[in-house]
Short mmCIF file of C-alpha atoms in Angstrom, two decimals:
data_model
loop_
_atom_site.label_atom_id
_atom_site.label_comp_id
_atom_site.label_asym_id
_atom_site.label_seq_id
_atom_site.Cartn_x
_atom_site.Cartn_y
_atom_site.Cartn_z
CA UNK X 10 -6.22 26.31 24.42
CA UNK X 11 -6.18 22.80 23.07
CA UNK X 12 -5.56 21.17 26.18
CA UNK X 13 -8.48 22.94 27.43
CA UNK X 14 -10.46 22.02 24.24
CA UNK X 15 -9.50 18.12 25.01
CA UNK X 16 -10.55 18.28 28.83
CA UNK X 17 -13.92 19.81 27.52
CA UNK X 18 -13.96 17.22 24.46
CA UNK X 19 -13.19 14.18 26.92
CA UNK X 20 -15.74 15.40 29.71
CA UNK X 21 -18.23 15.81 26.93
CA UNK X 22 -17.58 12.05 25.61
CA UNK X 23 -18.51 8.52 27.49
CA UNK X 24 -15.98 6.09 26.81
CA UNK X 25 -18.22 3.12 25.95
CA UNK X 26 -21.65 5.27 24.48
CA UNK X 27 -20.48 5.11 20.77
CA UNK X 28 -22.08 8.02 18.51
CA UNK X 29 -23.93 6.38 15.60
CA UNK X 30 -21.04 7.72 13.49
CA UNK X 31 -18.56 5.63 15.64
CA UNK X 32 -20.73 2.08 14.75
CA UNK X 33 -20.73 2.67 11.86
CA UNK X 34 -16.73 3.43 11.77
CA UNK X 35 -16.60 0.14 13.46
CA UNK X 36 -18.62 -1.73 11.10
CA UNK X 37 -17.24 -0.91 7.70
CA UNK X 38 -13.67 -1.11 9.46
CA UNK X 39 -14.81 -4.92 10.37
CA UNK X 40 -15.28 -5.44 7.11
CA UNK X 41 -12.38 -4.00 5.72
CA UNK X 42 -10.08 -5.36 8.00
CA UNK X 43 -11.54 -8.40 6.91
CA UNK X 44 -11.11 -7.97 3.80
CA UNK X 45 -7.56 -7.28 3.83
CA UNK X 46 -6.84 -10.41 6.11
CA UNK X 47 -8.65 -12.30 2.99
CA UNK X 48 -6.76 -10.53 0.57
CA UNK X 49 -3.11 -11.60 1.68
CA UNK X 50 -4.28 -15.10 2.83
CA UNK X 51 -6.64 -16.31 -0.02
CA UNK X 52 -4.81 -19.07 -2.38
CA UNK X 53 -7.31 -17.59 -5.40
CA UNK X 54 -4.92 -15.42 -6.93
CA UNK X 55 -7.57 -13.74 -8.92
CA UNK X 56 -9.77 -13.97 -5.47
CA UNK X 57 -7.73 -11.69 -3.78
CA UNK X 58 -7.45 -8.80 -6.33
CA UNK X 59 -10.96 -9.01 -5.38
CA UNK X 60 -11.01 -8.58 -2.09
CA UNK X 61 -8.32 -5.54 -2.05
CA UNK X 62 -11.38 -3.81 -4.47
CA UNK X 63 -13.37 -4.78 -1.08
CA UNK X 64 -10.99 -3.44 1.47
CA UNK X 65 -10.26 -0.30 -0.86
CA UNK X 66 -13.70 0.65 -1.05
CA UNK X 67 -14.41 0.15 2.60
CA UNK X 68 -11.51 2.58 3.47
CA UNK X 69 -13.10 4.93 0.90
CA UNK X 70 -16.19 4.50 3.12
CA UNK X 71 -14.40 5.71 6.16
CA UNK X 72 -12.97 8.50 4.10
CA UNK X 73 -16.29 9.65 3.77
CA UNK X 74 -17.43 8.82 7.38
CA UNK X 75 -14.35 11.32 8.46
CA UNK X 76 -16.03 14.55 6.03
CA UNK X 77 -13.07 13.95 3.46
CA UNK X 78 -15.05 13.66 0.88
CA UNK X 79 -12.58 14.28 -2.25
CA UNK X 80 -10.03 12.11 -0.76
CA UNK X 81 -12.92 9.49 -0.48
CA UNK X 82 -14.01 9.74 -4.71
CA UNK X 83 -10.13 10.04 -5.47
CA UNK X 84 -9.72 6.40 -3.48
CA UNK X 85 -12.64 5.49 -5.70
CA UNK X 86 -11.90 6.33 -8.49
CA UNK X 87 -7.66 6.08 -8.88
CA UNK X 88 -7.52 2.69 -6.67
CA UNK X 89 -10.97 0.88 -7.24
CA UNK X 90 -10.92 1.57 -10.68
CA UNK X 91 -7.36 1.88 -11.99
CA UNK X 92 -5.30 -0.01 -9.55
CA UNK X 93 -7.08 -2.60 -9.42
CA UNK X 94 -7.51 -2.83 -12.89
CA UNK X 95 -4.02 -3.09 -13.68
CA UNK X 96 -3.23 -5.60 -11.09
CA UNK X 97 -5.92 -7.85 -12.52
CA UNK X 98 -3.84 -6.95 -16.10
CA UNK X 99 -0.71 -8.55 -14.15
CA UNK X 100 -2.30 -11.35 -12.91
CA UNK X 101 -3.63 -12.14 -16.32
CA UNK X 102 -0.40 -11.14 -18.30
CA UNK X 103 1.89 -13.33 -15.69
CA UNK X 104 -0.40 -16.27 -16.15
CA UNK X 105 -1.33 -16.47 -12.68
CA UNK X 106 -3.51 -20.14 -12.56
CA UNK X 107 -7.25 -20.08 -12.31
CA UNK X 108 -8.77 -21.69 -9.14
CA UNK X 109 -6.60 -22.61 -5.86
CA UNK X 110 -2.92 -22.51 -6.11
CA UNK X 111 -1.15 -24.51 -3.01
CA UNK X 112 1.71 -22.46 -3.10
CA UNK X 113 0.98 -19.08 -2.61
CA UNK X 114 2.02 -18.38 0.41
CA UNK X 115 6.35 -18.78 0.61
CA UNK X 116 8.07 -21.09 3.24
CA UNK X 117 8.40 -18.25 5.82
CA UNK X 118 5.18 -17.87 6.67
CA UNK X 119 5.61 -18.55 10.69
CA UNK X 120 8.23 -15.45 10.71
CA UNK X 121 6.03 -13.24 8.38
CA UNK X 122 2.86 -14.17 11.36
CA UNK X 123 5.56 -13.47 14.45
CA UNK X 124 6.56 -9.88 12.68
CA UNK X 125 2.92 -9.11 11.60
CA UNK X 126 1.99 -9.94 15.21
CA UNK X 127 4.61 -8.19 17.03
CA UNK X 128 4.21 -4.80 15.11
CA UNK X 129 0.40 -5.22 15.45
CA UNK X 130 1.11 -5.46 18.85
CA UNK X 131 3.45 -2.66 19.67
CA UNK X 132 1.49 -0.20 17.56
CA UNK X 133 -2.03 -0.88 18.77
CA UNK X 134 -0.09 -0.34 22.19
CA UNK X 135 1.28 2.90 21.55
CA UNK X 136 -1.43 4.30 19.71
CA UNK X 137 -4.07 3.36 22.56
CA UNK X 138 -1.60 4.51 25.10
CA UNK X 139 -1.32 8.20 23.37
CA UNK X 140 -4.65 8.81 21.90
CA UNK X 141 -7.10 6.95 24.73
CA UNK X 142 -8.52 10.41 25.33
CA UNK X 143 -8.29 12.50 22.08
CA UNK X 144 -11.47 12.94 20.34
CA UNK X 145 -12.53 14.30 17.08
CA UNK X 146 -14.70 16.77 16.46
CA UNK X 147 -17.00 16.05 13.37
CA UNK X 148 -18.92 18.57 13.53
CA UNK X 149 -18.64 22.21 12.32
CA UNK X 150 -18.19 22.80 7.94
CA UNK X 151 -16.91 20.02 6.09
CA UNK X 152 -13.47 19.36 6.05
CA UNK X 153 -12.42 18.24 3.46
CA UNK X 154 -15.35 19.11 0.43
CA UNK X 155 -13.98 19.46 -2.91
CA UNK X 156 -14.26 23.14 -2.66
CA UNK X 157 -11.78 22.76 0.63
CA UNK X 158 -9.63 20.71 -1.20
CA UNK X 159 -8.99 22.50 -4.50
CA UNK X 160 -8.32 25.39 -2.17
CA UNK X 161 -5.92 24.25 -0.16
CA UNK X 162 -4.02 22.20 -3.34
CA UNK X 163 -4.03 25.20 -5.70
CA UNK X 164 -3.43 27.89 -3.18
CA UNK X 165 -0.81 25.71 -0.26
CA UNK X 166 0.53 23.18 -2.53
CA UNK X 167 0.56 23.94 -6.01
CA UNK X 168 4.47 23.86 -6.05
CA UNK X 169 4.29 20.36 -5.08
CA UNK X 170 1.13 19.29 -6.97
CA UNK X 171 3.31 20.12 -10.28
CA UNK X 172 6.25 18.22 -9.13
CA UNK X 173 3.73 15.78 -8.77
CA UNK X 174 2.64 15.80 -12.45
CA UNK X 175 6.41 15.18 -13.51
CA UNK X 176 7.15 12.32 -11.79
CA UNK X 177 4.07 10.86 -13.14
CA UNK X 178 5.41 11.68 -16.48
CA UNK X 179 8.41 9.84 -15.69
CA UNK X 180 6.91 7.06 -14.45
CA UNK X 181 5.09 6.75 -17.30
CA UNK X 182 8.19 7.16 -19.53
CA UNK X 183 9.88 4.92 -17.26
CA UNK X 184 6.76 1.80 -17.33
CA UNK X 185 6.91 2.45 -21.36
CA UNK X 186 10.52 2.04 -21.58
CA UNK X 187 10.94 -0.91 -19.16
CA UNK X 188 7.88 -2.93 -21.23
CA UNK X 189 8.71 -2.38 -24.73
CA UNK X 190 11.34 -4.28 -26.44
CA UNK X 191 14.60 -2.94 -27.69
CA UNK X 192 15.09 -3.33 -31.45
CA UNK X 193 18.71 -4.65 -31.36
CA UNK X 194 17.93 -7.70 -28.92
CA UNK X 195 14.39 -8.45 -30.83
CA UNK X 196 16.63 -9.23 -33.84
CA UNK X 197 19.47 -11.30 -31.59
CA UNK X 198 17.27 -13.21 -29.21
CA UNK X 199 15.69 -16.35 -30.78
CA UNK X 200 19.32 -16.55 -32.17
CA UNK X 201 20.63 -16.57 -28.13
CA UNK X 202 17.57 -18.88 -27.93
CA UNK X 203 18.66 -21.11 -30.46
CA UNK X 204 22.14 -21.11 -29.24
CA UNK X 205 21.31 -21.91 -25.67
CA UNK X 206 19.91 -25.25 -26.70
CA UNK M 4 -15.60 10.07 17.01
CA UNK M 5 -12.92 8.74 18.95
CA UNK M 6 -9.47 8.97 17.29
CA UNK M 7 -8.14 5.47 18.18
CA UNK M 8 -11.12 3.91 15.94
CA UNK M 9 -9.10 4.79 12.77
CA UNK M 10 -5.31 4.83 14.22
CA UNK M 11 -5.99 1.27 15.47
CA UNK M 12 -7.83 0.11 12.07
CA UNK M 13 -4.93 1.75 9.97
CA UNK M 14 -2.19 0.07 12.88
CA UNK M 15 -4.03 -3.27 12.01
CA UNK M 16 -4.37 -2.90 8.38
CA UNK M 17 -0.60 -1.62 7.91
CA UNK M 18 0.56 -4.80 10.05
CA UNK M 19 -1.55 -7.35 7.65
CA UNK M 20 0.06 -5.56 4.74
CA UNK M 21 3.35 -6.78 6.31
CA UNK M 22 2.65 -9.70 6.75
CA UNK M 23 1.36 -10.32 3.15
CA UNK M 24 4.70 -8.66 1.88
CA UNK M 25 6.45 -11.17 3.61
CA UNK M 26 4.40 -14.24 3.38
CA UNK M 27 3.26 -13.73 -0.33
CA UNK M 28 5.20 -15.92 -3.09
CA UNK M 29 3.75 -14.37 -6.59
CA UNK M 30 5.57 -10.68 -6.63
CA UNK M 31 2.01 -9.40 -8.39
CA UNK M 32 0.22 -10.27 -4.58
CA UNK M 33 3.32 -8.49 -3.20
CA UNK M 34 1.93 -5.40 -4.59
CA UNK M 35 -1.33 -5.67 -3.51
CA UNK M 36 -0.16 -5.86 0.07
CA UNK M 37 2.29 -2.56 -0.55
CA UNK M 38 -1.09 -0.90 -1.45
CA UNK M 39 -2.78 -2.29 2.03
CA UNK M 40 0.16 -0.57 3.42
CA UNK M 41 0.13 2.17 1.97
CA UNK M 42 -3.75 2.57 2.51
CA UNK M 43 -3.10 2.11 5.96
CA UNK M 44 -1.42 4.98 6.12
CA UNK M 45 -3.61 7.63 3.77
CA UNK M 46 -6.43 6.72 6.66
CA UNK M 47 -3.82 7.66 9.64
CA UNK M 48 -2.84 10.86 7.40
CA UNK M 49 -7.04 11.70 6.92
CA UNK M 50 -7.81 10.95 10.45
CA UNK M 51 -5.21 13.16 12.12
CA UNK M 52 -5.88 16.05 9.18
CA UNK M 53 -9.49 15.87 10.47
CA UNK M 54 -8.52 15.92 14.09
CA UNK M 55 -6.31 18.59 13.81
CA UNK M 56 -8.03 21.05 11.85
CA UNK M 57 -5.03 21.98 10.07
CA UNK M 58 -5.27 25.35 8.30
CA UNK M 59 -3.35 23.90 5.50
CA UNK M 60 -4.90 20.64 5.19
CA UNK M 61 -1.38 19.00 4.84
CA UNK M 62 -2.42 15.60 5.65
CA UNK M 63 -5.50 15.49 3.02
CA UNK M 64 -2.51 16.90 -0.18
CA UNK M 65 -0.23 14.45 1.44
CA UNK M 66 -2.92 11.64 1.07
CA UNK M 67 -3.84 12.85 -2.42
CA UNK M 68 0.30 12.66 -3.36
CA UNK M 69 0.71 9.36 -1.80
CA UNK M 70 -2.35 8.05 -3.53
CA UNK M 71 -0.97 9.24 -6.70
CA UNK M 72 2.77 7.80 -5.97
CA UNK M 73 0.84 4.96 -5.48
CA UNK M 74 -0.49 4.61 -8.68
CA UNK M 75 3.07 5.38 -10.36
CA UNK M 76 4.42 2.79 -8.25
CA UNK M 77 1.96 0.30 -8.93
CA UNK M 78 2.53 0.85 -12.87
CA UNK M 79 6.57 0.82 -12.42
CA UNK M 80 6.24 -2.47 -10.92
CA UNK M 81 3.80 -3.99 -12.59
CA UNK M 82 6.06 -3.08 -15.87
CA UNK M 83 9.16 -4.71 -13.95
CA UNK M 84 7.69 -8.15 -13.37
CA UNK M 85 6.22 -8.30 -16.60
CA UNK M 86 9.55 -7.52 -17.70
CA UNK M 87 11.24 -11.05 -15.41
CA UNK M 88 7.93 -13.12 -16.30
CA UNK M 89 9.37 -12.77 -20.06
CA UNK M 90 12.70 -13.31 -19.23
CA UNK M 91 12.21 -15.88 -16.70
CA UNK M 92 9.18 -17.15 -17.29
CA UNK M 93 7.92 -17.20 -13.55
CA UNK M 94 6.85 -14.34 -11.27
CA UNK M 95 7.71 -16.48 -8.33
CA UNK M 96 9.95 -14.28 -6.02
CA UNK M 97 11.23 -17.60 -4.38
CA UNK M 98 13.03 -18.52 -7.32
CA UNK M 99 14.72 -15.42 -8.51
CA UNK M 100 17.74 -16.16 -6.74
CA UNK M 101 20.59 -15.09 -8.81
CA UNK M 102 21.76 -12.64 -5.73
CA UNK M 103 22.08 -15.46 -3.39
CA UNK M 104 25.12 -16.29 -1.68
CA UNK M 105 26.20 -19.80 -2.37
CA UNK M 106 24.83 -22.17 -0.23
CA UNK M 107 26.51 -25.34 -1.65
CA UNK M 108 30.47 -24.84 -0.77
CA UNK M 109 31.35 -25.65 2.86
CA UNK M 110 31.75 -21.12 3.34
CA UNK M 111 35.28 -20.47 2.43
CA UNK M 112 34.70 -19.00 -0.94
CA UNK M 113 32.21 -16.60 0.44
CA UNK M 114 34.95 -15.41 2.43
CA UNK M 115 37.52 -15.07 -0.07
CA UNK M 116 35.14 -13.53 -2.37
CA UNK M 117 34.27 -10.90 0.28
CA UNK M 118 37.70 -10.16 1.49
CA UNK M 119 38.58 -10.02 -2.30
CA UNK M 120 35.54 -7.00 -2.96
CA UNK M 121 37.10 -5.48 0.59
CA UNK M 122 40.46 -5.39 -1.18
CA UNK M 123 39.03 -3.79 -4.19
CA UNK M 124 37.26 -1.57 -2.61
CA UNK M 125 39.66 -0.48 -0.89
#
């Protein structure tokens, strides 16, 4: 049945008569692709937490352009607003300098660009080689509303949505734990300090 | 829509995520390209979910469980260079090198040392 659904699908489709779906799928992914390039190439330290927020919300965009809606306000809300957040925290926290800083990019730059390229390469192959005549079908109910999606987690995958809660627990322990200070070497280290000089 | 539109944006964005974990000198920009990666592949996971019409929706509660490893991840690691900015006082993965082999002798001690760990692990 679903190789007759794709012959149908592919008959149905001209290769180069993009829906206005599609543009716009190629637009914002432009610009996020863009944004991401900017993000690990900028020498604004601070410049490029602000470009992920760009690139994050652009793939948020394309959530919503493929009907996932929840996924889309989840993106918004856990990576716009929290992750980003707490980068800008680290940035601030490690003292990260203000304005251009020459050296943030490491001396193997050249390899980093030949691996970067190569994979880009090889994947963009493959994937255009498998998938040069699968489309997908948009329309139909929503796919992923929040009414879809709270079904599917609390019904499908609640066994692994509460494993889920745990590790965040632990992680939380764990972040709490790793930052805070241990009594016995608060008292010990300006004498190490003191020593070392 | 055609389904290489996102598996070739995700392919691209997942290969500049690479390259920023490899080119990137400050560990804090490190993470921000682990995210790009990860991102990259959240929008493969939605796309083929969509394409698919899985009964289950298991790529859509795998996207929602990366994104929130994600954020566990991100807080983990942000905690652990916080931690080696106060010990070290710089978040500059070129220069936490205290793993390194040593460079300086002409090679002969980096043999004896490793045939020395063979012999005790062994």
């Amino acid at each position: 049945m679903s190789t007759h659904g794709v012959a149908l699908a592919s008959g149905a489709h001209g290769f180069l008569s993009p829906t206005g779906v599609e543009v716009a799928f190629l637009l914002v992914g432009l610009v996020t692709l863009g944004a991401a390039v900017l993000t690990v190439t900028t020498r604004q330290l601070v410049h490029a937490a602000l470009w992920l927020v760009v690139a994050l919300g652009g793939l948020a965009v394309e959530y919503l352009l493929l009907t996932a809606e929840f996924v889309a306000w989840v993106q918004v809300l856990i990576y716009v607003g929290s992750v980003v957040v707490l980068l800008l925290f680290g940035l601030m926290l490690t003292k990260a300098p203000i304005g251009r800083s020459p050296d943030a990019d490491s001396g193997n730059r050249p390899v980093a660009i030949a691996v970067a390229g190569a994979a880009a390469v090889a994947l963009v192959w493959v994937v255009v080689d498998a998938f040069r005549r699968t489309w997908i079908d948009l329309r139909g109910p929503v796919q992923g509303s929040t009414e879809v999606s709270g079904e599917m987690l609390f019904r499908y995958w609640v066994l692994p949505f509460e494993a889920l809660s745990v590790l965040l627990l632990a992680a939380l322990v764990g972040a709490i734990v790793l930052s805070r200070r241990g009594k016995e070497n608060e008292a010990e280290e300006p004498r190490r300090k003191e020593e070392a000089r | 829509m055609h389904l290489i539109y996102p598996a070739i944006l995700a392919a691209l964005l997942f290969c500049t995520g690479l390259y920023g974990v490899l080119a990137r000198r400050n560990a804090i920009l490190v993470l921000m390209s682990v995210e790009l990666m990860l991102n990259a592949v959240n929008l493969n996971l939605v796309a083929f979910d969509v394409w698919l019409r899985d009964e289950l929706h298991a790529g859509q509660a795998l996207t929602l469980f990366t994104i929130a490893i994600a954020a566990a991840e991100i807080g983990i690691g942000l905690a652990i260079v916080l931690l080696v900015h106060r010990n070290r006082g710089t978040a500059d993965l070129d220069r936490l090198r205290d793993l390194r082999e040593d460079e300086t002798t002409d090679g002969t001690t980096g043999a004896t040392d490793r045939e020395q760990k063979a012999e005790a692990a062994s």
